[in-house]
C-alpha cells in the first residue's frame, strides 16, 4: 500500500516504465524541462544452419509426433512512458498515516512551471527507437524430416508515450511537448530454396495452423500510441506547442524458396 502513497499515487512504481518530470516555482524567471531517449536494437534468430541433417534415422519415424520440429524466433518490447512539465495528483508528506494532518496530505495537480513575475518556460519530450530483427529459417542444404513442421517468426512492439507540459506566468510563458517514435522491424520465416524437407502427417500445435502439417508464419504486431499536449497561461503572451510523430517501417515475410 505504501508504494501508492506518494506524489503520483504510485504511477511511476506500478504502471509507468519510464517517468520524467520537471517542475519550477519562482518569483522571477522559471525554466523546467525533461527529455527521455530510449533505443532498443536487437536480433533474435532461430536457425537450422546449412547442410545440417535432422531426424534422418528412419527407425524413429513412427508418426507419433516424437519428431515434430519447431523453429521459432520471438521478440517483445513493451514500454509505457510519461514525461513533461507538470504536477500530478498525489499524497505528500509522510507515508505514516498517524502523522497526517487534515488539509496537508493532498498534493493537487497543476502546472509544472509557476511564475508570478516575468516569465516561465517549460518543455517535455521523449524519443523512442526500435530496431528488431527476428528470423526463423531452414537454410540451404539442410536435410530434414518432421512429423510436423513449424517455422515461425514473431515481433511484438507496444509503445504508449505521453508528453505533457503546462505553465503559468505573470507576463510571458512558453510550454512545449513532443513525442517521436521510430520503429524499423524485420520479421522473416523462411525455408530456403535448396533445403530438402519431408513432412509427415502430424499436426502443428499452433492454433493458427488450423491442423496443417507444415506451417510457415511471420507476424509483426506493432501498436504505437503517442500523446502530446501543452498549455500556457500568461497575462501578456503565452505560447503552447506540441507535436507527436510516428515513423513505422515493417518488413514481414513468410517464404518458401
Coordinates of C-alpha atoms in Angstrom, one line a residue:
X1 CA 0.0 0.0 0.0
X2 CA 2.8 2.4 0.8
X3 CA 4.1 2.3 -2.8
X4 CA 0.9 4.2 -3.8
X5 CA 1.1 6.9 -1.1
X6 CA 3.4 9.2 -2.9
X7 CA 3.3 12.3 -5.2
X8 CA 1.8 10.5 -8.1
X9 CA -0.2 7.7 -6.4
X10 CA 2.3 5.1 -7.4
X11 CA 2.2 5.6 -11.2
X12 CA 5.9 5.6 -11.6
X13 CA 6.4 2.4 -9.5
X14 CA 3.4 0.3 -10.6
X15 CA 2.4 1.3 -14.1
X16 CA 4.8 3.6 -15.9
X17 CA 8.1 2.1 -17.2
X18 CA 9.8 5.4 -17.9
X19 CA 9.0 8.5 -16.0
X20 CA 10.4 12.1 -16.4
X21 CA 9.0 15.1 -14.5
X22 CA 10.3 18.6 -14.0
X23 CA 8.7 21.5 -12.0
X24 CA 9.8 25.0 -11.1
X25 CA 8.2 27.7 -8.9
X26 CA 10.0 31.1 -8.9
X27 CA 9.3 34.8 -8.4
X28 CA 11.4 35.9 -11.5
X29 CA 12.1 33.6 -14.4
X30 CA 11.3 29.8 -14.2
X31 CA 12.6 27.1 -16.5
X32 CA 11.9 23.4 -16.2
X33 CA 12.2 20.6 -18.7
X34 CA 12.9 16.9 -19.2
X35 CA 13.8 14.8 -22.2
X36 CA 13.9 11.0 -22.4
X37 CA 15.6 8.8 -25.1
X38 CA 15.1 5.0 -25.3
X39 CA 16.8 2.9 -28.0
X40 CA 16.2 -0.9 -28.4
X41 CA 18.2 -2.7 -31.1
X42 CA 18.2 -6.4 -31.0
X43 CA 18.0 -9.5 -33.2
X44 CA 16.5 -12.9 -32.4
X45 CA 17.5 -15.8 -34.8
X46 CA 16.3 -19.4 -34.7
X47 CA 18.2 -21.2 -37.5
X48 CA 18.9 -24.7 -38.8
X49 CA 22.2 -24.0 -40.4
X50 CA 23.3 -25.0 -43.9
X51 CA 23.9 -28.7 -44.6
X52 CA 22.6 -29.9 -41.2
X53 CA 20.8 -33.3 -41.1
X54 CA 17.8 -33.6 -38.8
X55 CA 15.8 -36.7 -37.9
X56 CA 17.4 -38.9 -40.6
X57 CA 17.2 -42.2 -38.7
X58 CA 14.2 -43.9 -40.3
X59 CA 13.8 -46.2 -37.3
X60 CA 12.2 -43.4 -35.3
X61 CA 9.7 -42.4 -37.9
X62 CA 6.6 -43.8 -36.2
X63 CA 4.4 -40.8 -36.9
X64 CA 3.6 -40.5 -33.2
X65 CA 4.7 -36.8 -33.0
X66 CA 8.1 -37.6 -31.4
X67 CA 9.8 -35.9 -34.3
X68 CA 7.8 -32.6 -34.5
X69 CA 10.1 -29.8 -35.4
X70 CA 9.6 -26.2 -34.3
X71 CA 11.8 -23.3 -35.3
X72 CA 10.6 -20.1 -33.6
X73 CA 12.1 -16.6 -33.2
X74 CA 10.3 -14.1 -31.0
X75 CA 10.9 -10.5 -29.9
X76 CA 8.8 -8.5 -27.5
X77 CA 9.2 -4.8 -26.4
X78 CA 6.6 -3.2 -24.2
X79 CA 7.0 0.4 -23.0
X80 CA 4.7 2.9 -21.2
X81 CA 6.2 6.3 -20.6
X82 CA 5.2 9.7 -19.2
X83 CA 7.3 12.8 -19.4
X84 CA 6.9 16.5 -19.2
X85 CA 6.5 19.6 -17.1
X86 CA 3.5 19.0 -14.8
X87 CA 2.4 18.4 -11.2
X88 CA 0.4 15.2 -10.5
X89 CA -2.3 14.5 -8.0
X90 CA -0.9 12.5 -5.1
X91 CA -0.1 12.2 -1.4
X92 CA 2.6 14.4 0.1
X93 CA 4.4 14.3 3.4
X94 CA 5.0 11.2 5.5
X95 CA 3.7 7.8 4.5
X96 CA 2.9 7.2 8.2
X97 CA -0.9 7.7 8.5
X98 CA -0.6 8.8 12.2
X99 CA 1.5 11.8 11.2
X100 CA -1.0 13.2 8.7
X101 CA -2.8 16.4 9.4
X102 CA -6.0 17.5 7.7
X103 CA -5.5 19.7 4.6
X104 CA -1.8 18.9 4.3
X105 CA -1.7 15.5 2.7
X106 CA -3.2 16.1 -0.7
X107 CA -0.9 17.2 -3.5
X108 CA -3.1 19.0 -6.1
X109 CA -2.4 18.5 -9.8
X110 CA -1.3 21.6 -11.7
X111 CA 1.2 23.3 -13.9
X112 CA 4.9 22.3 -13.9
X113 CA 6.2 25.9 -14.1
X114 CA 4.6 28.6 -12.0
X115 CA 5.9 32.2 -12.0
X116 CA 4.1 35.3 -10.9
X117 CA 7.0 37.5 -12.2
X118 CA 8.5 37.9 -15.7
X119 CA 8.1 34.6 -17.4
X120 CA 8.2 30.8 -17.4
X121 CA 9.4 28.2 -19.9
X122 CA 8.6 24.5 -19.6
X123 CA 9.1 21.6 -22.0
X124 CA 8.9 17.8 -22.1
X125 CA 9.7 15.2 -24.7
X126 CA 10.6 11.6 -25.5
X127 CA 12.3 9.8 -28.3
X128 CA 11.9 6.1 -28.9
X129 CA 13.8 3.9 -31.4
X130 CA 13.0 0.3 -32.0
X131 CA 15.0 -1.9 -34.5
X132 CA 14.0 -5.5 -34.0
X133 CA 15.1 -8.3 -36.4
X134 CA 13.6 -11.7 -35.9
X135 CA 14.4 -14.6 -38.2
X136 CA 13.3 -18.3 -38.2
X137 CA 15.0 -20.1 -41.1
X138 CA 15.9 -23.5 -42.5
X139 CA 18.9 -22.8 -44.6
X140 CA 20.1 -24.2 -48.0
X141 CA 21.5 -27.8 -48.0
X142 CA 19.5 -28.9 -44.9
X143 CA 18.1 -32.4 -45.0
X144 CA 15.2 -32.6 -42.6
X145 CA 12.3 -34.9 -41.7
X146 CA 9.5 -33.9 -39.3
X147 CA 6.2 -35.4 -38.3
X148 CA 5.0 -31.8 -38.3
X149 CA 7.0 -28.6 -39.1
X150 CA 6.5 -25.1 -37.8
X151 CA 8.7 -22.2 -38.8
X152 CA 7.6 -19.0 -37.1
X153 CA 8.9 -15.5 -36.5
X154 CA 7.0 -13.0 -34.3
X155 CA 7.7 -9.4 -33.5
X156 CA 5.6 -7.5 -30.9
X157 CA 6.0 -3.8 -30.1
X158 CA 3.8 -1.9 -27.7
X159 CA 4.8 1.7 -27.1
X160 CA 2.5 4.1 -25.2
X161 CA 4.0 7.5 -24.7
X162 CA 2.6 10.8 -23.3
X163 CA 4.4 14.2 -23.1
X164 CA 2.6 16.9 -21.2
X165 CA 3.7 20.5 -20.5
X166 CA 1.8 23.2 -18.6
X167 CA 2.8 26.5 -17.2
X168 CA 1.6 29.7 -15.7
X169 CA 3.4 33.0 -16.0
X170 CA 3.0 36.6 -15.0
X171 CA 4.0 38.1 -18.3
X172 CA 5.3 35.6 -20.9
X173 CA 5.0 31.9 -20.9
X174 CA 6.1 29.1 -23.3
X175 CA 5.3 25.4 -23.0
X176 CA 6.2 22.6 -25.5
X177 CA 5.8 18.9 -25.7
X178 CA 6.9 16.3 -28.2
X179 CA 7.0 12.6 -28.8
X180 CA 8.9 10.9 -31.6
X181 CA 8.7 7.1 -32.2
X182 CA 10.7 5.2 -34.8
X183 CA 10.0 1.5 -35.5
X184 CA 12.1 -0.4 -38.0
X185 CA 11.3 -4.1 -37.8
X186 CA 12.3 -7.1 -39.9
X187 CA 10.3 -10.3 -39.3
X188 CA 11.1 -13.3 -41.6
X189 CA 10.2 -17.0 -41.6
X190 CA 11.8 -19.0 -44.4
X191 CA 12.6 -22.4 -45.8
X192 CA 15.3 -21.7 -48.3
X193 CA 15.2 -23.0 -51.9
X194 CA 17.8 -25.8 -51.6
X195 CA 16.6 -27.3 -48.3
X196 CA 15.3 -30.9 -48.6
X197 CA 12.3 -31.0 -46.3
X198 CA 10.0 -34.0 -45.8
X199 CA 6.9 -33.6 -43.5
X200 CA 4.7 -36.4 -42.2
X201 CA 1.0 -36.3 -41.4
X202 CA 1.2 -34.8 -37.9
X203 CA -0.4 -31.5 -36.9
X204 CA 1.3 -28.3 -35.9
X205 CA 0.4 -27.3 -32.3
X206 CA -0.2 -23.6 -33.2
X207 CA -4.0 -23.0 -33.4
X208 CA -3.3 -20.6 -36.3
X209 CA -2.1 -23.5 -38.4
X210 CA -5.6 -25.0 -38.4
X211 CA -4.3 -28.6 -38.2
X212 CA -1.7 -28.3 -41.0
X213 CA 1.3 -30.5 -41.0
X214 CA 3.6 -27.7 -42.3
X215 CA 3.2 -24.1 -41.2
X216 CA 5.5 -21.1 -42.1
X217 CA 4.4 -17.9 -40.5
X218 CA 5.7 -14.3 -39.9
X219 CA 3.8 -11.9 -37.7
X220 CA 4.5 -8.3 -36.7
X221 CA 2.1 -6.8 -34.2
X222 CA 3.1 -3.2 -33.6
X223 CA 1.0 -0.8 -31.5
X224 CA 2.1 2.8 -31.1
X225 CA 0.1 5.3 -29.1
X226 CA 1.6 8.8 -28.8
X227 CA 0.0 11.7 -26.9
X228 CA 1.5 15.3 -26.7
X229 CA -0.1 18.4 -25.2
X230 CA 0.9 21.8 -23.9
X231 CA -0.9 24.6 -22.1
X232 CA 0.3 28.0 -21.2
X233 CA -1.5 30.7 -19.1
X234 CA 0.0 34.2 -19.1
X235 CA -1.2 37.8 -18.6
X236 CA 0.7 39.3 -21.6
X237 CA 1.7 36.5 -24.1
X238 CA 1.5 32.7 -23.9
X239 CA 2.6 30.0 -26.4
X240 CA 1.9 26.3 -26.2
X241 CA 3.1 23.9 -28.8
X242 CA 3.0 20.1 -29.1
X243 CA 3.9 17.5 -31.8
X244 CA 3.7 13.7 -32.0
X245 CA 5.4 11.8 -34.8
X246 CA 5.3 8.1 -35.5
X247 CA 7.7 6.7 -38.2
X248 CA 6.9 3.0 -38.6
X249 CA 8.6 0.6 -41.2
X250 CA 7.9 -3.1 -41.1
X251 CA 9.2 -5.8 -43.4
X252 CA 7.4 -9.1 -42.7
X253 CA 7.9 -12.2 -44.9
X254 CA 6.8 -15.9 -44.7
X255 CA 8.7 -17.6 -47.6
X256 CA 9.3 -21.0 -49.0
X257 CA 12.1 -20.6 -51.5

